[in-house]
Coordinates of C-alpha atoms and ligand atoms in Angstrom, one line a residue:
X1 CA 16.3 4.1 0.9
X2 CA 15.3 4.9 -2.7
X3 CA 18.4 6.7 -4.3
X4 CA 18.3 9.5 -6.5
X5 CA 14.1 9.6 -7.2
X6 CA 13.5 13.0 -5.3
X7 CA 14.6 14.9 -2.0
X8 CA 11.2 13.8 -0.1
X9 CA 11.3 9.9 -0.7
X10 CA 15.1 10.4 -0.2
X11 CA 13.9 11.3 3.3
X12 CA 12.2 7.9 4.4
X13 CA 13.9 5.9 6.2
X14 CA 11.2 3.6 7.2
X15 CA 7.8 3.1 5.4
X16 CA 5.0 4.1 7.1
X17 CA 2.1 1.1 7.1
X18 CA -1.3 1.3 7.6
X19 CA -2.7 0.9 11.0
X20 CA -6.3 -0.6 9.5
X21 CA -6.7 -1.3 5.7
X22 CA -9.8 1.2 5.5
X23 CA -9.9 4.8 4.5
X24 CA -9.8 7.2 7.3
X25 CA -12.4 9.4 5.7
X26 CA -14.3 6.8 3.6
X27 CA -15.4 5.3 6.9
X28 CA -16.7 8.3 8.7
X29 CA -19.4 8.6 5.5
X30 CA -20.3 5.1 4.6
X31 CA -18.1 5.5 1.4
X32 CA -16.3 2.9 -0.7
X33 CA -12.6 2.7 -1.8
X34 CA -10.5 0.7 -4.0
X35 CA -7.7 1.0 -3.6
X36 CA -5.3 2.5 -0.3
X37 CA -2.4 4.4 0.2
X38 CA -0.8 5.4 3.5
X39 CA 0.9 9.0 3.8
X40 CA 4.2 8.8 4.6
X41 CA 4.1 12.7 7.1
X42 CA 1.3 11.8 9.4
X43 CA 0.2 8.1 8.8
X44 CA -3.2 8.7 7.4
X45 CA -4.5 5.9 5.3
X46 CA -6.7 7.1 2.2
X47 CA -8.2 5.9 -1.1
X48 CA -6.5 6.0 -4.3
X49 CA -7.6 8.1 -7.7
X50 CA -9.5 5.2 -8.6
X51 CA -11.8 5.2 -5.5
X52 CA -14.9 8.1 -6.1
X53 CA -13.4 10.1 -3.3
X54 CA -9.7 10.6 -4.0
X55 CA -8.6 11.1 0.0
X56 CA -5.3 10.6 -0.9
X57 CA -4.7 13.1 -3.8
X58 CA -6.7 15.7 -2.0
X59 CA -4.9 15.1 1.6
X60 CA -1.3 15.6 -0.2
X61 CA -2.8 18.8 -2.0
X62 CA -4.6 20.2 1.4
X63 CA -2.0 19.6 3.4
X64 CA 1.6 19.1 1.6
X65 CA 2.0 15.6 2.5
X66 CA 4.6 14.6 -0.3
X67 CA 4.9 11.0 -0.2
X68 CA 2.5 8.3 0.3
X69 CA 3.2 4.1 0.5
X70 CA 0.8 1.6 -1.2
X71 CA -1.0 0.2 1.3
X72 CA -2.3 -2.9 -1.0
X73 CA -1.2 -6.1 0.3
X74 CA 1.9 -7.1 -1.8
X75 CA 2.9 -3.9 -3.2
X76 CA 6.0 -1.7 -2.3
X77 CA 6.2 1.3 -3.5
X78 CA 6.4 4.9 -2.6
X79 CA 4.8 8.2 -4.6
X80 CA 5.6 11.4 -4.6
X81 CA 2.8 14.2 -5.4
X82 CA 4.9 17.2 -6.0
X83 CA 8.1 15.3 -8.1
X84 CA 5.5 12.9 -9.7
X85 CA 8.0 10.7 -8.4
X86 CA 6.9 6.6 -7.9
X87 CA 9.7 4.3 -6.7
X88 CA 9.4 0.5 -5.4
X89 CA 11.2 -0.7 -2.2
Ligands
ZN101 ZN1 9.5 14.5 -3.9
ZN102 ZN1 -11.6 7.7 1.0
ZN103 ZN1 -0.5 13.2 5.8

């Protein structure tokens, strides 16, 4: 897909999307987000740095999940946690 950005977006071949636009974890407390991204290993949809939980960040650092997709209506673009690596499709 993305050439030359990092070995782990190099990887995807097809972006994962959200299945539901809501925060996996967010919902199972009550919790807001504002933003949501979708990790690329297992599909999980989480909130961005900007949301007071951070499910994202922490679910890439708890688990090694490199790469996550926006999952904002209109954007396109990948992210890498451990290259610090963001790329648009
Ligand atoms: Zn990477
Ligand atoms: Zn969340
Ligand atoms: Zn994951």
């Amino acid at each position: 897909m993305a050439d030359g950005i990092c070995s782990h977006i190099e990887a995807i071949t097809n972006v994962v999307h959200a299945k539901q636009r809501v925060c996996d974890e967010c919902v199972k407390t009550g919790s807001r987000w504002v933003h949501l991204r979708t990790c690329q290993t297992c599909g999980a949809t989480l909130c961005c740095d900007n949301s007071p939980n951070r499910h994202a960040t922490r679910h890439a650092l708890a688990t090694e999940h490199p790469v996550v997709a926006s999952a904002e209506p209109g954007e396109r673009w990948l992210y890498c946690y451990p290259d610090e690596a963001f790329v648009e499709y």
